Coordinates of C-alpha atoms and ligand atoms in Angstrom, one line a residue:
H1 CA -0.3 0.0 0.1
P2 CA 1.6 3.2 -1.2
T3 CA 0.7 5.4 2.0
T4 CA 2.6 2.8 4.2
L5 CA 6.0 3.8 2.4
I6 CA 5.7 7.2 3.5
P7 CA 7.1 8.6 6.8
Y8 CA 4.4 9.8 9.4
A9 CA 6.2 13.6 9.1
E10 CA 5.5 13.7 5.6
R11 CA 2.2 12.5 5.6
I12 CA 1.3 15.7 7.5
K13 CA 1.2 17.8 4.6
A14 CA -1.3 15.7 3.0
H15 CA -3.8 16.8 5.9
T16 CA -6.0 19.7 6.9
N17 CA -7.8 18.5 9.9
P18 CA -6.0 19.6 13.1
T19 CA -6.1 16.5 15.2
A20 CA -4.7 14.4 12.3
I21 CA -1.8 17.1 11.8
K22 CA -1.2 17.0 15.7
I23 CA -1.4 13.2 15.8
L24 CA 1.5 12.9 13.1
Q25 CA 3.6 15.6 14.4
I26 CA 3.7 13.8 18.0
M27 CA 4.5 10.4 16.3
D28 CA 7.1 11.4 14.7
R29 CA 8.7 13.9 17.7
K30 CA 8.0 11.0 20.2
K31 CA 8.8 8.2 17.9
T32 CA 5.9 6.4 18.8
N33 CA 2.7 4.6 17.1
L34 CA 1.2 3.3 20.5
A35 CA -2.2 4.2 21.9
V36 CA -2.8 3.1 25.6
S37 CA -6.3 2.3 26.4
V38 CA -7.1 2.9 30.0
D39 CA -10.0 1.0 30.3
V40 CA -9.7 0.9 34.1
S41 CA -12.7 1.1 36.7
T42 CA -11.9 4.4 38.2
A43 CA -10.8 8.1 36.9
A44 CA -8.3 8.2 39.4
E45 CA -6.6 4.8 38.4
A46 CA -7.1 6.0 35.1
L47 CA -5.1 9.2 35.7
E48 CA -2.4 7.0 37.6
V49 CA -1.9 4.8 34.3
V50 CA -1.5 7.8 32.1
R51 CA 1.3 9.1 34.4
R52 CA 3.0 6.1 33.8
V53 CA 2.7 5.5 30.2
G54 CA 2.4 9.5 29.0
A55 CA 5.8 9.6 27.8
S56 CA 5.3 6.4 25.7
V57 CA 2.7 7.4 23.5
C58 CA 0.7 9.6 20.6
M59 CA -2.7 9.0 22.1
V60 CA -4.9 8.0 25.2
K61 CA -7.8 6.5 24.9
T62 CA -10.9 6.4 27.2
H63 CA -14.0 4.9 27.7
V64 CA -15.3 7.6 30.2
D65 CA -18.8 5.9 30.9
I66 CA -16.7 3.0 32.5
F67 CA -15.8 5.3 35.5
E68 CA -17.8 4.9 38.7
D69 CA -16.2 8.7 39.8
F70 CA -16.5 10.3 36.6
T71 CA -16.2 14.4 37.2
P72 CA -15.2 17.3 34.9
A73 CA -12.1 17.5 37.1
F74 CA -11.0 13.9 35.6
T75 CA -11.2 15.5 31.9
E76 CA -9.3 19.0 33.3
E77 CA -6.4 16.7 34.3
L78 CA -6.5 14.8 31.3
V79 CA -6.2 17.6 29.3
R80 CA -3.2 19.0 31.6
L81 CA -1.6 16.0 31.0
S82 CA -1.9 15.6 27.3
K83 CA -0.4 19.2 26.9
K84 CA 2.4 18.4 29.6
L85 CA 3.4 14.8 28.3
D86 CA 2.5 15.5 24.5
F87 CA -0.5 13.3 23.3
V88 CA -3.9 13.3 21.7
I89 CA -7.0 12.5 23.6
F90 CA -9.2 9.8 22.3
E91 CA -12.7 9.2 23.9
D92 CA -13.9 5.8 22.5
R93 CA -17.7 6.8 22.2
K94 CA -18.7 4.5 19.3
F95 CA -21.4 6.8 18.1
A96 CA -24.0 4.6 16.4
D97 CA -27.4 6.8 16.2
I98 CA -28.9 9.3 13.9
G99 CA -27.2 12.8 13.1
N100 CA -29.5 14.9 15.9
T101 CA -29.0 12.5 18.7
V102 CA -25.4 11.8 18.0
S103 CA -24.8 15.5 17.9
L104 CA -26.2 15.8 21.4
Q105 CA -24.6 12.9 23.0
Y106 CA -21.2 14.4 21.6
S107 CA -21.9 17.7 23.2
S108 CA -24.2 17.5 25.8
G109 CA -24.9 15.4 29.2
V110 CA -22.4 14.8 31.8
H111 CA -19.3 13.7 29.8
K112 CA -19.3 16.9 27.2
I113 CA -17.2 14.7 24.8
A114 CA -16.8 17.2 22.2
S115 CA -15.3 20.0 25.0
W116 CA -12.3 17.7 25.9
S117 CA -11.7 14.9 23.6
D118 CA -9.6 15.6 20.5
L119 CA -10.6 12.6 18.6
T120 CA -13.7 10.3 18.4
N121 CA -15.3 7.5 16.7
A122 CA -18.5 6.5 15.1
H123 CA -20.0 3.1 13.6
S124 CA -21.3 3.7 9.9
V125 CA -24.5 1.9 10.3
P126 CA -26.9 4.5 10.6
G127 CA -25.7 6.4 7.3
P128 CA -23.7 9.7 6.3
G129 CA -26.2 11.3 8.9
I130 CA -23.9 10.5 12.0
I131 CA -20.8 11.9 10.5
A132 CA -22.7 15.5 9.6
G133 CA -24.4 15.4 13.1
L134 CA -20.7 14.7 14.8
S135 CA -18.8 17.6 12.3
K136 CA -21.4 20.1 13.1
I137 CA -19.9 20.2 16.5
G138 CA -16.6 18.5 16.5
Q139 CA -15.3 20.4 13.3
P140 CA -15.6 24.0 14.4
L141 CA -13.7 23.0 17.4
G142 CA -10.7 21.5 15.3
R143 CA -11.6 17.5 16.6
G144 CA -11.0 14.7 14.4
L145 CA -13.5 11.6 13.4
L146 CA -12.6 7.9 12.8
L147 CA -15.2 5.4 11.4
L148 CA -15.2 1.6 12.7
A149 CA -14.7 0.1 9.2
E150 CA -13.5 -3.2 11.0
M151 CA -13.4 -4.7 14.4
S152 CA -11.0 -7.0 16.2
S153 CA -13.6 -9.0 17.9
K154 CA -14.6 -12.8 16.6
G155 CA -17.8 -12.7 14.5
S156 CA -17.7 -9.2 13.8
L157 CA -20.2 -8.1 10.8
A158 CA -18.2 -5.1 9.8
V159 CA -16.5 -7.0 7.1
G160 CA -16.6 -7.2 3.1
G161 CA -19.1 -4.6 1.5
Y162 CA -19.8 -3.2 5.0
T163 CA -16.0 -2.0 5.3
E164 CA -16.0 -1.0 1.8
E165 CA -19.2 1.2 2.0
T166 CA -17.7 2.7 5.3
F167 CA -14.7 3.6 3.8
K168 CA -16.6 5.5 0.6
M169 CA -18.7 6.9 3.2
A170 CA -15.9 8.8 4.7
Q171 CA -14.4 9.5 1.3
E172 CA -17.6 11.3 0.5
A173 CA -17.7 13.0 3.7
G174 CA -14.1 14.6 2.9
R175 CA -11.2 14.6 5.2
E176 CA -11.6 18.1 7.0
F177 CA -13.6 15.7 9.8
V178 CA -13.4 12.3 9.2
I179 CA -9.5 11.4 9.4
G180 CA -9.1 7.7 9.4
F181 CA -10.4 4.5 10.4
I182 CA -10.5 1.7 13.4
A183 CA -9.6 -1.3 11.2
Q184 CA -7.6 -4.4 11.2
N185 CA -6.3 -3.6 7.4
R186 CA -5.7 -0.7 5.2
V187 CA -9.0 -0.3 4.4
D188 CA -8.4 2.7 2.1
K189 CA -7.4 0.5 -0.6
A190 CA -4.8 1.7 -3.2
E191 CA -7.2 1.4 -6.3
L192 CA -10.0 3.6 -4.2
L193 CA -7.8 6.3 -3.5
K194 CA -8.1 9.5 -5.2
E195 CA -5.6 12.6 -6.1
K196 CA -7.4 15.5 -6.1
E197 CA -5.1 18.6 -7.6
G198 CA -2.2 16.8 -6.9
E199 CA -2.7 15.8 -3.4
R200 CA -3.0 12.4 -2.0
E201 CA -6.0 11.1 0.0
D202 CA -4.2 9.7 2.9
Y203 CA -6.2 7.9 6.1
L204 CA -5.0 7.2 9.5
I205 CA -5.4 3.4 10.4
M206 CA -5.6 2.7 14.2
S207 CA -5.9 -1.2 14.8
P208 CA -7.0 -2.3 18.3
G209 CA -6.7 -6.0 19.1
V210 CA -2.9 -5.9 20.1
G211 CA -1.0 -7.9 22.7
L212 CA 2.4 -9.5 22.7
A213 CA 1.4 -12.3 25.3
A214 CA -2.3 -13.3 25.0
K215 CA -3.9 -14.4 21.7
G216 CA -7.3 -13.3 23.0
D217 CA -9.8 -13.1 26.1
S218 CA -13.1 -15.3 26.8
L219 CA -15.3 -12.6 24.9
G220 CA -14.2 -13.0 21.5
Q221 CA -11.2 -10.3 21.5
Q222 CA -8.6 -11.5 19.2
Y223 CA -5.2 -10.0 19.3
R224 CA -2.0 -9.9 17.0
T225 CA 1.4 -8.6 17.7
P226 CA 2.7 -5.2 16.6
R227 CA 4.6 -6.1 13.9
E228 CA 1.6 -8.3 12.3
C229 CA -0.3 -4.9 12.9
V230 CA 2.0 -2.6 11.3
V231 CA 4.2 -4.4 8.8
D232 CA 1.7 -7.3 7.7
S233 CA -1.6 -5.1 7.5
G234 CA -0.4 -1.2 7.5
A235 CA -2.0 0.0 10.8
D236 CA -0.6 3.4 11.5
V237 CA -1.4 3.2 15.1
I238 CA -1.7 0.7 17.6
I239 CA -4.0 0.7 20.2
V240 CA -3.1 -1.9 23.5
G241 CA -5.2 -1.7 26.7
R242 CA -4.7 -4.7 29.1
G243 CA -1.4 -5.6 27.3
I244 CA -0.3 -2.5 29.1
Y245 CA -2.1 -1.2 32.0
G246 CA -3.0 -4.9 33.1
V247 CA 0.6 -6.2 33.7
S248 CA 1.3 -7.3 37.4
G249 CA 4.3 -5.9 39.1
G250 CA 3.3 -2.7 40.0
E251 CA 3.8 1.4 38.7
A252 CA 7.4 0.4 36.8
A253 CA 6.0 -2.8 35.4
V254 CA 3.3 -0.4 33.5
R255 CA 5.7 2.1 32.6
D256 CA 8.3 -0.9 31.3
E257 CA 5.3 -2.6 29.2
A258 CA 4.2 0.8 27.5
E259 CA 7.8 1.0 26.6
R260 CA 8.1 -2.2 25.3
Y261 CA 5.2 -1.6 23.1
R262 CA 6.2 1.5 21.8
K263 CA 9.5 -0.2 20.3
A264 CA 8.1 -3.0 19.2
G265 CA 5.2 -0.3 17.2
W266 CA 8.1 1.8 16.0
E267 CA 10.8 -0.9 14.9
A268 CA 7.4 -2.4 12.9
Y269 CA 7.2 1.1 11.2
E270 CA 10.9 1.4 10.5
E271 CA 10.9 -1.9 8.7
R272 CA 7.9 -1.2 6.9
L273 CA 9.3 2.2 5.6
K274 CA 12.7 -0.3 4.0
L275 CA 9.9 -2.7 2.4
Ligands
LIG301 O1 -12.4 -3.7 17.0 C1 -12.3 -2.8 18.1 C2 -12.7 -1.9 17.9 C3 -12.0 -1.0 19.2 S1 -12.2 0.7 19.8 N1 -11.8 -3.6 18.9 C4 -11.3 -3.3 20.1 O2 -11.1 -3.6 21.2 N2 -11.5 -1.6 20.5 C5 -11.2 -1.2 21.9 O3 -9.9 -1.3 22.2 C6 -12.0 -1.6 23.0 O4 -13.2 -1.0 23.4 C7 -11.1 -1.6 24.1 O5 -10.8 -0.3 24.8 C8 -9.5 -1.8 23.3 C9 -9.1 -3.1 23.5 O6 -8.7 -3.1 24.6 P1 -7.6 -5.0 24.8 O7 -7.7 -4.6 26.5 O8 -8.4 -5.6 24.6 O9 -6.4 -4.3 24.5

């Protein structure tokens, strides 16, 4: 795939969305394509994990609806840490409703996601209105959106024609707000990419379901190694949850494990540039 042979830093010029530009700049600056997912049960624990792994990541992914102690103080501190430790915040909300509803879910309620999260994601199942509803809120703030084109879980229905139509939906919407995909492969197939006025279409592919030890869990999750994701399947960002925050051995172990994944992801990226 042509995009996978271009260094992250060079891909910046193919983007206009501020969040896409920021992600690529951070990846290049910190030599990391690692995103850590902090799916722990309290906001306090999540911040502890972020303080430990922050230096190793380009992105911190949250599910704030998991926290039993969520308050706006959490997002204030997360934003502060994102500036101090240089990473982007991704609330993994997986919106899946009509445009009007998702615009309310994105801007309002307890979590006010658009006010603090650089990046969020949505299922394509409702059709393009979901992108319109989210972009109305997020685009003026410089936020970015990923569409879920594939999933890592066993038996996922997001395959084949669904995946292809999701890509086309993003392409139709334009890259001012939709900057890429959650996927297991390069769903922006080379033959579908268009050159507009000499400018290449560039999408960020972010892959969850990454583990160096486990192959899966008891609830259908499936893991691949960073090398399989980045070299074999062309992912730009690897997303790791339990493989990092779930490691036993205390604070230092979590930090070391994040560094181990950062190195594995970065070495895979350097290897693919030479293909
Ligand atoms: O297809 C997907 C999409 C996502 S965003 N598969 C996933 O596992 N995710 C998310 O990635 C999931 O919600 C979780 O937050 C993370 C994977 O966590 P892990 O602990 O299995 O690494």
